[in-house]
Tab-separated table of C-alpha atoms in Angstrom:
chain	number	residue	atom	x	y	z
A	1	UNK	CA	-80.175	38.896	121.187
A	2	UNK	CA	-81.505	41.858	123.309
A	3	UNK	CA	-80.781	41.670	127.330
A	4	UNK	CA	-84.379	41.074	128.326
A	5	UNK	CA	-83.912	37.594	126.039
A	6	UNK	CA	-80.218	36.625	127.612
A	7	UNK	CA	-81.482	37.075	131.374
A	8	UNK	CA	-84.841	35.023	129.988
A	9	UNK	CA	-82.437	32.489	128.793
A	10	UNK	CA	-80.494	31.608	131.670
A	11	UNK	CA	-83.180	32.343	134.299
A	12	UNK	CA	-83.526	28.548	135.269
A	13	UNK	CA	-79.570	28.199	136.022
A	14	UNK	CA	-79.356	31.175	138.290
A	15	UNK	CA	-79.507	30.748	142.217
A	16	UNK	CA	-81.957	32.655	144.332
A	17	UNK	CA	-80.254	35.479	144.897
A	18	UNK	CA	-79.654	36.000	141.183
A	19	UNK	CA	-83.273	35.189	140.268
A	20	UNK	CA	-84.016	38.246	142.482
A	21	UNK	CA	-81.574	40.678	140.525
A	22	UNK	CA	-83.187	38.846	137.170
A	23	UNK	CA	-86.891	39.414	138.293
A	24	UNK	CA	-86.287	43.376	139.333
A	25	UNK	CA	-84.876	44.021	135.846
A	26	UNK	CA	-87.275	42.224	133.984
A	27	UNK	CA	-90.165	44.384	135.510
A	28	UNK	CA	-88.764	47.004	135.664
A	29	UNK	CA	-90.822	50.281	134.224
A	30	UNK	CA	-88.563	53.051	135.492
A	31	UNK	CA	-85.481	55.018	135.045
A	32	UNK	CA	-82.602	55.137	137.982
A	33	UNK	CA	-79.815	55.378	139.100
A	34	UNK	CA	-78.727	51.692	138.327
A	35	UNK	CA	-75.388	51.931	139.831
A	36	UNK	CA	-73.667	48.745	141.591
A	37	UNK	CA	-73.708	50.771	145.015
A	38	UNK	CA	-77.381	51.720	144.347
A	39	UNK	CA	-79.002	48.495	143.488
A	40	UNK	CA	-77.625	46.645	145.897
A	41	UNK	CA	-78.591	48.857	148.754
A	42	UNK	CA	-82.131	48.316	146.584
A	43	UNK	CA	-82.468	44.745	146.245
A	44	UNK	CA	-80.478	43.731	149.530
A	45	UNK	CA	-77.942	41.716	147.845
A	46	UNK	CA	-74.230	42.410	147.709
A	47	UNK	CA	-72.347	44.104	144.485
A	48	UNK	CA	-70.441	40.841	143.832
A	49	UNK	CA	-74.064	39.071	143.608
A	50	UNK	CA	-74.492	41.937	140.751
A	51	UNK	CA	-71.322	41.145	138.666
A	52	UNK	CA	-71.958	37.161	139.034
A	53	UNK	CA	-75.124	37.919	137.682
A	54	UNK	CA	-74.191	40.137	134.914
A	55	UNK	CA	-71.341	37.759	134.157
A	56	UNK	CA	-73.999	34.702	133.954
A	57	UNK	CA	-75.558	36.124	131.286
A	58	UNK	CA	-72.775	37.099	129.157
A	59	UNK	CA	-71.610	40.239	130.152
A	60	UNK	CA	-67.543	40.989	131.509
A	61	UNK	CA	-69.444	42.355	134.672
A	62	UNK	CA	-71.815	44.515	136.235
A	63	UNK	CA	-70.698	47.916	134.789
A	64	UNK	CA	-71.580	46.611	131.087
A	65	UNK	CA	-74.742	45.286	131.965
A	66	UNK	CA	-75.487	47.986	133.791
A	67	UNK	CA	-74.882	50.189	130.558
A	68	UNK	CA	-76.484	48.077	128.282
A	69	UNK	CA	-79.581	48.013	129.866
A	70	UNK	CA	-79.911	51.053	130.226
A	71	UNK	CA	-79.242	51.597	126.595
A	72	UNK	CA	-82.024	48.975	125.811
A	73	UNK	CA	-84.142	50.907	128.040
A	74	UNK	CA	-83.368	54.180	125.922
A	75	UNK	CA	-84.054	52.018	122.552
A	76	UNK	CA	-87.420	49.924	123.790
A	77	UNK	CA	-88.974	52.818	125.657
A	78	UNK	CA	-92.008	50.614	126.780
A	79	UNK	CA	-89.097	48.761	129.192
A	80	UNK	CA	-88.753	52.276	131.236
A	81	UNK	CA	-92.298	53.697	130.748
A	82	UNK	CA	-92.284	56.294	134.264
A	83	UNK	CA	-89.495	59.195	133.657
């Protein structure tokens, strides 16, 4: 199950402020810096909001999220099409 499908998955459980977190990463077409500190300066939620999202859809927190997505981003190239 790639992390595009988990975050699909669980969309409809997560509260507003995660559906925001769920919708930037699911169009996202760009590489970054996708750090905690970053992203949440980005999206205007906290880092905590980050890690209860990450953890809703499976992951130990933020961090490996963080890394896997940008590993699927590195595998599905279409996902992060501007360099």
């Amino acid at each position: 199950q790639d992390i595009i499908e988990r975050i699909r998955i669980h969309y409809q459980e997560m509260t507003d402020t995660e559906k925001l977190i769920a919708d930037y990463f699911l169009g996202n077409q760009k590489r970054q810096d996708f750090s905690a500190k970053i992203m949440s300066r980005q999206l205007h939620v906290s880092e905590t909001a980050l890690s209860r999202f990450a953890k809703k859809i499976g992951f130990s927190g933020y961090r490996e999220f963080q890394y896997m997505y940008e590993r699927y981003g590195d595998l599905c190239p279409f996902i992060h099409v501007k360099k």
